[in-house]
């Protein structure tokens, strides 16, 4: 079954079950400064999962393009990708576990739909803890579903229990809707690699079991005090990985052997005879991600999404060099193939074809010379390290490769690994932070007159939002949590938890506090750290990242520390004068502030 057929079947199945099909949202999250990319189908739907009415009704489904860079080091194995499509169905306070699980099972196993042999399916369910009980309801529904096809599923046999770390999703922020999930796994029947211990299990990393679908049951709200309170609007959020299901149905060993990737490998075959499987997989994945990011209007740069894009293209180029692909313009040739394979489902690829091709060529041109020189420079560095018997590449050298040759950290890390050397990533990040002022200015110049006309204004308002958030907590109390943020070139809008209307005196105190911080001209800096380190450092903000994932924490002098993707100004003095224009109720228990920045002389 071709992947386009799987996509169509999914959407027709859920249309039959009364769902409205909605389009894929952009890869660039709207109104959400905390993440760079849309990471799951539910991401653009958060307001509706929180209770806002969706024009499509209470049953929705779609195919959503997603980017997750957290697994970038895993790309090259049989199933990890930075760009993937997630097929999803949602219930906004409509059906719940019974229908969600029954339908997942029907779609996967029924001959009319995907027709997967149910003997190859296993599931995981939330085991229960002090916050929420064991999900016995899901266990019961799974047992019935399997019984329907003559399989006697039991706990410990086809149904496996796991704690929160595996079988829980959300909340999107520190507080909000969340709940247990149940995941479906396909048994490839491969022999378990002994390296992973004696006992193979469905969440084991040996590659025998492939997670294909996740049904999340949002039935709790996590409160500011850390407790979990049952929700009145109970939602379902599911995500089925298209590439993985295609791999299973097409009976191939990896997502890269599916029909979506085959033309790419064929195109690469015309460019090189060498056969480094991992390198070619990285090229295929990274250029696919880059194509889609470009189609959504991002250009290569040194900050945020633009920098992720640049890293993906440059890493693909270096992998290309590894397998002997040299012909200038080769990345845009592969990109042409990607567009030809995908444009029918994603017409934006065709619409922006010219732009995508041009940007690829320009980036390739920019980096080709630097790559050659940088590789020679690295050889010198590595030889020197060997002579001096060093285990790691000096931070100064890693930074030089970054600054003078445009080597993203991943490239240097891999080059070092190939020579048996390590690099100090944290040290590099610190060094980078020291140089932020310079590189940010450079990046801003690149943007001038380009994509983001109002970049300066929105960046300033973004920093002002952090100051407002912290000032509200200082004035009103720590119960204040961000519930939403929206920035235009003219104003910021900030939703936060607080029960009462703010008094005039409170508003004035908040304004004064923000304006003191602006007048003090405090430096704005950031560091990358894990979510846990960020929590320990006392950072506020939305903790929606997965365990172990690195996040950026922005610090404004001694005043505020917040998890955020940026961008921000470098000094608060750039902000002018902060003024609250409006304070009003947004929904029960949530207030909304609209505020502006005025020129100093006004
Ligand atoms: N949000 C869940 C996931 O990404 C289900 O869609 O797995």
XYZ file of C-alpha atoms and ligand atoms in Angstrom:
609
model
C 0.000 0.000 0.000
C 1.512 3.300 -1.078
C 1.856 6.016 1.531
C -0.560 8.303 -0.290
C -3.139 5.520 -0.063
C -2.559 5.145 3.687
C -3.050 8.886 4.121
C -6.271 8.822 2.087
C -7.601 5.767 3.878
C -7.000 7.352 7.252
C -8.898 10.481 6.288
C -11.806 8.527 4.735
C -12.033 6.238 7.749
C -12.420 9.162 10.116
C -14.760 10.973 7.728
C -16.987 7.895 7.949
C -16.823 8.242 11.735
C -18.138 11.791 11.555
C -14.864 13.751 11.606
C -14.142 17.033 9.806
C -10.865 16.907 7.880
C -8.769 19.995 8.594
C -5.655 21.064 6.633
C -2.137 20.618 7.930
C -1.048 23.715 9.815
C 2.262 25.418 8.983
C 5.464 24.017 10.441
C 5.884 27.386 12.153
C 3.671 27.520 15.235
C 1.429 30.540 15.355
C 1.288 32.497 18.585
C 3.620 30.178 20.408
C 7.028 31.610 21.160
C 8.063 28.558 23.214
C 8.818 26.136 20.391
C 10.407 26.637 16.995
C 8.365 24.083 15.065
C 5.070 22.235 15.084
C 5.996 18.949 16.723
C 2.676 17.061 16.686
C -0.771 17.302 15.158
C -2.222 18.416 18.475
C 0.110 21.363 18.696
C -1.940 23.802 16.556
C -5.094 22.575 18.321
C -4.115 23.493 21.874
C -6.637 26.359 22.206
C -9.448 23.946 21.237
C -8.229 21.260 23.601
C -8.440 23.998 26.256
C -12.113 24.601 25.503
C -12.306 27.106 22.642
C -14.874 26.122 19.977
C -13.433 24.781 16.721
C -15.298 25.765 13.543
C -14.977 22.147 12.334
C -16.949 20.829 15.306
C -15.949 18.334 17.990
C -14.473 15.587 15.779
C -11.420 16.493 13.700
C -8.791 14.604 11.738
C -5.836 15.490 9.505
C -2.354 14.775 8.238
C 0.026 17.231 9.874
C 3.608 17.931 8.868
C 5.873 17.901 11.909
C 9.500 18.650 12.762
C 11.232 17.193 15.792
C 14.917 17.908 16.109
C 15.236 16.204 19.512
C 15.937 12.864 17.802
C 18.420 14.250 15.262
C 21.270 12.058 16.481
C 19.078 8.995 15.950
C 18.481 9.747 12.254
C 20.161 7.014 10.259
C 18.624 4.089 12.136
C 15.542 2.347 10.752
C 12.826 4.705 12.024
C 13.909 8.136 13.267
C 13.256 11.258 11.214
C 13.383 15.007 11.821
C 10.506 15.630 9.394
C 7.519 13.320 9.423
C 3.801 13.287 8.827
C 1.459 12.570 11.673
C -2.037 11.353 10.955
C -4.330 12.358 13.814
C -7.902 12.261 15.005
C -9.316 14.397 17.800
C -12.331 14.455 20.004
C -12.973 17.826 21.623
C -15.163 16.784 24.523
C -16.945 14.289 22.252
C -16.091 10.532 22.215
C -13.560 9.103 24.617
C -11.577 5.899 25.264
C -14.143 3.379 24.054
C -14.488 4.761 20.517
C -10.903 5.976 20.206
C -9.408 2.569 20.950
C -12.004 0.599 18.996
C -11.456 2.793 15.931
C -7.663 2.644 16.176
C -7.882 -1.132 16.291
C -10.410 -1.313 13.460
C -8.383 0.972 11.213
C -5.170 -0.962 11.809
C -6.501 -4.503 11.599
C -9.620 -4.509 9.424
C -9.091 -5.897 5.904
C -11.149 -3.006 4.597
C -8.567 -0.557 5.958
C -4.896 -1.302 6.704
C -5.360 -5.020 7.282
C -2.401 -5.447 9.661
C -2.296 -8.932 11.217
C -3.545 -8.287 14.784
C -1.187 -10.992 16.091
C 1.604 -8.549 15.366
C 0.079 -5.799 17.523
C 0.815 -5.077 21.190
C -0.184 -2.085 23.270
C 1.055 -0.163 26.287
C -1.173 1.411 28.941
C -0.579 3.752 31.896
C 0.233 1.835 35.074
C -1.014 4.389 37.630
C 0.742 6.400 40.339
C 0.017 8.860 43.158
C -1.440 11.402 40.688
C -3.776 9.225 38.669
C -5.016 5.642 38.854
C -4.105 2.780 36.578
C -5.938 3.038 33.258
C -8.061 -0.083 33.736
C -10.668 1.243 31.329
C -8.239 1.137 28.407
C -7.109 -2.354 29.417
C -10.710 -3.549 29.378
C -11.393 -1.991 25.970
C -8.218 -3.500 24.478
C -9.104 -6.949 25.803
C -12.517 -6.752 24.132
C -11.006 -5.484 20.880
C -8.475 -8.326 20.704
C -11.119 -10.867 21.747
C -13.150 -9.774 18.717
C -10.442 -11.238 16.463
C -9.943 -14.341 18.587
C -6.909 -13.130 20.554
C -6.828 -13.525 24.304
C -4.879 -10.406 25.341
C -3.825 -10.062 28.973
C -1.693 -7.797 31.097
C 1.881 -8.858 30.547
C 0.891 -10.549 27.321
C 0.149 -8.102 24.504
C -0.954 -5.413 27.004
C 1.951 -3.856 28.903
C 1.921 -1.315 31.708
C 4.297 1.642 31.936
C 4.645 4.718 34.188
C 4.265 8.404 33.269
C 7.635 8.590 31.535
C 6.234 6.364 28.766
C 2.463 6.486 28.894
C 1.445 10.024 29.694
C 1.135 13.075 27.471
C 1.096 16.763 28.363
C 0.363 19.250 29.688
C 1.513 21.554 26.919
C 2.607 24.082 29.541
C 3.366 23.766 33.239
C -0.348 23.451 33.782
C -3.242 22.395 31.582
C -4.917 19.362 30.020
C -3.030 16.086 30.068
C -3.625 12.425 30.655
C -2.684 8.805 30.158
C -2.044 7.441 26.697
C -2.054 4.055 25.098
C 0.476 3.256 22.399
C 0.312 0.638 19.672
C 3.354 -1.330 18.593
C 4.027 -3.503 15.578
C 6.214 -6.574 15.985
C 8.601 -6.747 13.028
C 9.581 -10.247 14.187
C 13.250 -9.284 14.025
C 15.566 -10.978 16.475
C 16.291 -8.856 19.450
C 19.803 -7.413 19.488
C 21.547 -8.763 22.619
C 23.109 -5.390 23.303
C 19.896 -4.208 24.905
C 19.699 -6.754 27.697
C 18.138 -10.144 28.064
C 14.489 -9.390 27.975
C 13.043 -7.691 24.934
C 9.912 -5.626 25.543
C 7.795 -3.345 23.410
C 9.507 -0.160 24.579
C 12.929 -1.714 24.190
C 15.163 0.128 21.736
C 16.356 -2.873 19.760
C 14.113 -2.058 16.812
C 12.012 -5.220 16.930
C 8.885 -3.335 18.006
C 7.913 -0.153 16.230
C 5.580 2.323 17.893
C 3.039 3.329 15.287
C 0.130 5.047 17.023
C -0.503 6.923 20.221
C -3.978 7.603 21.638
C -3.853 10.283 24.322
C -6.765 10.679 26.728
C -6.816 14.171 28.130
C -8.883 13.685 31.222
C -6.943 15.680 33.822
C -5.861 19.232 34.318
C -2.526 19.722 35.989
C -2.885 22.574 38.467
C -0.286 25.112 39.606
C 0.117 23.250 42.917
C 1.090 20.106 41.004
C -2.156 18.216 41.579
C -4.200 16.544 38.832
C -7.892 17.395 38.759
C -10.368 15.498 36.515
C -11.499 17.630 33.557
C -15.074 18.229 32.502
C -14.133 18.445 28.814
C -12.370 15.175 28.124
C -10.435 15.129 24.839
C -8.833 12.527 22.650
C -5.610 13.334 20.763
C -4.095 10.630 18.597
C -1.019 10.493 16.408
C -0.185 7.818 13.823
C 3.254 8.100 12.215
C 2.744 7.837 8.465
C 6.311 6.860 7.531
C 6.392 4.128 10.149
C 3.066 2.652 9.121
C 4.208 2.712 5.494
C 7.330 0.795 6.517
C 5.227 -1.829 8.282
C 2.714 -2.206 5.462
C 5.312 -2.261 2.731
C 7.215 -4.945 4.643
C 10.515 -3.076 4.486
C 13.255 -2.790 7.066
C 13.269 0.948 7.492
C 11.253 4.089 6.802
C 13.907 4.937 4.201
C 12.920 1.978 2.060
C 9.303 3.071 1.728
C 7.860 4.543 -1.451
C 8.272 8.048 -0.004
C 12.046 7.746 0.071
C 12.797 5.363 -2.780
C 12.971 8.119 -5.458
C 15.415 10.077 -3.295
C 17.823 7.184 -3.009
C 17.517 6.603 -6.705
C 18.430 10.231 -7.347
C 21.420 9.936 -5.009
C 22.454 6.796 -6.874
C 23.011 8.886 -9.977
C 25.378 11.142 -8.023
C 27.580 8.564 -6.315
C 28.437 4.867 -6.361
C 29.465 4.818 -2.747
C 27.242 3.061 -0.323
C 27.281 4.599 3.132
C 23.747 3.835 4.272
C 23.707 6.111 7.279
C 25.081 9.100 5.379
C 22.487 8.703 2.636
C 19.663 8.381 5.137
C 20.758 11.580 6.867
C 20.865 13.378 3.508
C 17.374 12.148 2.610
C 15.876 13.098 5.969
C 17.577 16.469 6.317
C 16.843 17.660 2.801
C 13.210 16.615 3.137
C 12.935 18.638 6.364
C 14.744 21.574 4.746
C 12.407 21.540 1.737
C 9.310 21.736 3.911
C 10.770 24.417 6.194
C 11.663 26.525 3.150
C 8.155 26.027 1.759
C 6.733 27.549 4.946
C 8.702 30.730 4.373
C 11.862 30.360 6.484
C 15.264 31.294 5.046
C 18.635 30.006 6.230
C 20.045 32.319 8.912
C 21.912 32.238 12.198
C 18.940 32.338 14.532
C 15.940 30.213 15.439
C 14.170 28.315 12.652
C 16.550 29.768 10.098
C 19.478 28.300 11.954
C 17.866 24.868 12.248
C 17.309 25.025 8.497
C 20.920 26.027 7.870
C 22.194 23.198 10.071
C 20.057 20.638 8.241
C 21.313 21.755 4.824
C 24.943 21.993 5.907
C 24.915 18.638 7.639
C 23.405 17.070 4.515
C 26.199 18.682 2.479
C 28.896 17.288 4.700
C 27.325 13.800 4.553
C 27.231 14.221 0.779
C 30.935 14.992 0.788
C 31.468 11.832 2.827
C 29.934 9.676 0.102
C 31.673 11.590 -2.650
C 28.834 13.753 -3.930
C 30.466 16.902 -5.216
C 28.590 18.170 -8.264
C 27.621 21.750 -7.512
C 23.874 22.191 -7.148
C 23.271 18.590 -6.085
C 21.127 19.534 -3.081
C 18.606 21.330 -5.283
C 18.517 18.308 -7.597
C 17.491 16.101 -4.658
C 15.018 18.751 -3.552
C 13.385 18.616 -7.009
C 12.811 14.907 -6.446
C 11.347 15.562 -2.996
C 8.933 18.097 -4.439
C 7.941 15.729 -7.247
C 7.193 12.985 -4.690
C 5.234 15.109 -2.224
C 3.615 18.068 -3.930
C 0.254 16.419 -4.515
C -0.341 16.151 -0.784
C 1.437 19.426 0.000
C 0.782 21.880 -2.876
C 2.802 24.602 -1.112
C 5.913 22.727 -2.287
C 4.977 23.334 -5.888
C 3.861 26.897 -5.292
C 7.211 27.811 -3.721
C 9.297 25.548 -5.914
C 11.385 28.369 -7.349
C 12.066 29.935 -3.989
C 13.011 26.584 -2.432
C 15.420 25.766 -5.263
C 17.046 29.207 -5.195
C 17.560 29.197 -1.451
C 19.093 25.727 -1.592
C 21.495 26.807 -4.324
C 22.504 29.920 -2.431
C 23.118 28.063 0.780
C 25.086 25.407 -1.069
C 27.155 28.078 -2.755
C 27.824 29.822 0.551
C 28.933 26.687 2.301
C 30.811 24.767 -0.409
C 34.068 26.705 -0.161
C 33.875 27.000 3.596
C 33.268 23.261 3.856
C 36.445 22.430 1.923
C 38.551 24.862 3.895
C 36.960 23.868 7.175
C 37.603 20.176 6.542
C 41.270 20.933 5.909
C 41.357 23.053 9.048
C 39.786 20.248 11.031
C 42.401 17.771 9.806
C 45.060 20.089 11.165
C 43.255 20.399 14.473
C 42.856 16.622 14.753
C 46.511 15.978 13.910
C 47.563 18.525 16.476
C 45.301 16.952 19.104
C 46.863 13.525 18.424
C 50.387 14.916 18.723
C 49.496 16.539 22.007
C 47.646 13.443 23.132
C 44.377 15.302 23.740
C 41.020 13.554 24.133
C 38.855 16.481 23.064
C 38.932 19.256 20.515
C 39.607 22.604 22.226
C 36.526 24.818 22.592
C 38.379 27.584 20.816
C 38.800 25.347 17.759
C 35.155 24.246 17.771
C 34.190 27.890 17.938
C 36.586 28.858 15.159
C 35.134 26.186 12.905
C 31.701 27.594 13.665
C 32.588 31.211 13.191
C 35.080 31.158 10.348
C 33.816 28.151 8.395
C 30.145 28.039 9.415
C 30.380 24.517 10.847
C 27.356 23.758 12.986
C 28.185 21.859 16.160
C 26.861 18.550 14.734
C 29.385 18.544 11.916
C 32.324 19.175 14.215
C 31.023 16.591 16.653
C 30.876 13.947 13.937
C 34.240 14.821 12.473
C 35.693 14.569 15.961
C 34.015 11.215 16.587
C 35.449 9.853 13.363
C 38.899 10.700 14.707
C 38.179 9.268 18.143
C 37.940 12.702 19.743
C 35.211 14.299 21.867
C 33.981 17.867 22.048
C 32.759 19.929 24.979
C 29.288 20.931 23.785
C 28.424 22.880 26.907
C 31.653 24.847 26.737
C 30.867 25.659 23.132
C 27.377 26.914 24.030
C 28.883 29.200 26.660
C 31.400 30.534 24.210
C 28.581 31.076 21.739
C 26.510 32.977 24.313
C 29.470 35.343 24.850
C 29.430 36.125 21.128
C 25.663 36.451 20.900
C 25.674 40.194 20.530
C 27.791 40.012 17.425
C 26.076 37.123 15.721
C 22.598 38.442 16.439
C 23.420 41.723 14.746
C 24.667 39.779 11.731
C 21.495 37.744 11.635
C 19.327 40.823 11.862
C 21.065 42.336 8.883
C 20.284 39.234 6.864
C 16.648 39.589 7.742
C 16.467 43.280 6.950
C 14.022 43.876 4.138
C 13.427 40.171 3.873
C 10.879 37.853 5.332
C 10.090 39.550 8.585
C 9.532 43.245 8.001
C 8.516 43.882 11.573
C 11.147 41.751 13.156
C 12.511 44.488 15.387
C 9.124 45.416 16.817
C 8.058 41.861 17.470
C 11.397 40.983 19.028
C 11.060 43.919 21.409
C 7.507 42.978 22.308
C 8.631 39.423 22.851
C 11.174 40.538 25.445
C 8.548 42.854 26.949
C 6.287 39.787 27.348
C 8.912 38.122 29.559
C 9.171 41.254 31.680
C 5.393 41.494 31.986
C 5.095 37.822 32.949
C 7.648 38.215 35.728
C 6.246 41.547 36.929
C 2.760 40.017 37.169
C 4.123 37.218 39.308
C 5.908 39.717 41.543
C 2.868 41.935 41.948
C -0.003 39.401 41.954
C 1.701 36.219 43.149
C 3.230 32.998 41.856
C -0.127 31.584 40.821
C 0.247 33.668 37.672
C 1.016 31.306 34.790
C 1.174 32.057 31.098
C -1.891 30.754 29.273
C -1.341 32.290 25.896
C 0.682 34.867 24.057
C 0.223 36.635 20.751
C 2.414 39.305 19.289
C 1.850 41.581 16.305
C 4.070 44.431 15.160
C 1.883 46.816 17.183
C 1.160 45.156 20.499
C 1.544 42.158 22.738
C -1.298 40.127 24.168
C -0.767 37.993 27.221
C -3.236 35.589 28.884
C -2.533 34.424 32.402
C -4.177 32.719 35.348
C -5.581 35.142 37.887
C -9.066 35.159 39.375
C -9.849 38.858 39.866
C -9.848 41.973 37.743
C -6.626 43.854 38.324
C -6.970 47.129 40.210
C -5.570 50.340 38.759
C -2.881 50.341 41.434
C -1.809 46.790 40.499
C -1.638 47.694 36.836
C 0.484 50.736 37.637
C 2.861 48.688 39.783
C 3.305 46.162 36.975
C 3.958 48.939 34.448
C 6.409 50.686 36.752
C 8.293 47.480 37.410
C 8.670 46.709 33.708
C 9.790 50.285 33.021
C 12.427 50.155 35.787
C 13.891 47.050 34.199
C 13.909 48.817 30.821
C 15.608 51.901 32.278
C 18.222 49.728 34.008
C 19.193 48.468 30.530
C 19.741 44.890 31.713
C 21.477 42.417 29.385
C 19.382 39.638 27.839
C 21.279 36.377 27.437
C 20.443 32.738 26.910
C 21.810 29.327 27.741
C 20.853 25.872 26.549
C 20.133 23.264 29.184
C 17.930 20.278 29.853
C 14.381 20.811 31.061
C 15.366 19.561 34.515
C 18.285 21.961 34.765
C 15.965 24.759 33.672
C 13.495 23.867 36.427
C 16.305 23.739 38.961
C 17.551 27.127 37.823
C 14.074 28.429 38.687
C 13.082 29.202 35.098
C 9.399 29.875 34.463
C 7.643 29.154 31.202
C 6.056 26.310 29.357
C 7.502 22.928 30.210
C 6.110 21.033 27.246
C 9.377 19.555 26.167
C 10.153 15.888 26.462
C 12.425 14.521 29.128
C 16.076 15.130 28.419
C 15.380 17.563 25.611
C 17.498 20.708 25.578
C 15.743 24.031 25.911
C 16.847 27.631 25.727
C 16.538 29.657 28.915
C 16.537 33.424 28.515
C 17.769 35.518 31.427
C 17.078 39.230 31.809
C 19.714 40.509 34.243
C 18.729 39.377 37.721
C 15.062 39.959 36.965
C 13.650 37.061 34.976
C 14.536 33.588 33.746
C 12.242 31.885 31.295
C 12.221 28.922 28.937
C 11.771 30.271 25.440
C 12.894 29.831 21.857
C 13.596 33.540 21.385
C 14.389 35.798 19.671
C 14.965 38.657 22.120
C 16.682 42.026 22.205
C 20.161 42.063 23.688
C 19.497 44.857 26.218
C 16.234 45.920 27.801
C 17.096 49.572 27.125
C 16.009 49.013 23.508
C 12.389 48.658 24.550
C 11.249 52.279 25.041
C 8.299 52.737 27.399
C 5.946 49.928 28.388
C 2.230 50.687 28.655
C -0.739 48.442 29.490
C -3.618 49.328 27.149
C -6.249 46.931 28.382
C -6.858 44.356 31.107
C -9.907 42.149 30.731
C -11.321 38.670 31.378
C -10.364 36.106 28.724
C -12.222 33.097 30.134
C -12.990 31.778 33.634
C -9.956 32.364 35.849
C -7.902 33.773 32.984
C -7.138 37.454 32.428
C -5.850 39.067 29.279
C -3.526 42.050 28.986
C -2.844 44.017 25.843
C 0.217 46.233 26.042
C 2.419 48.339 23.784
C 5.901 49.829 23.687
C 6.099 53.554 23.019
C 9.121 55.498 21.840
C 11.096 56.988 24.726
C 10.450 60.561 23.678
C 6.664 60.172 23.471
N 0.299 14.196 20.890
C 0.546 12.798 20.806
C 1.862 12.456 20.137
O 2.479 13.315 19.560
C -0.572 12.117 20.067
O -0.873 12.784 18.896
O 2.285 11.338 20.194
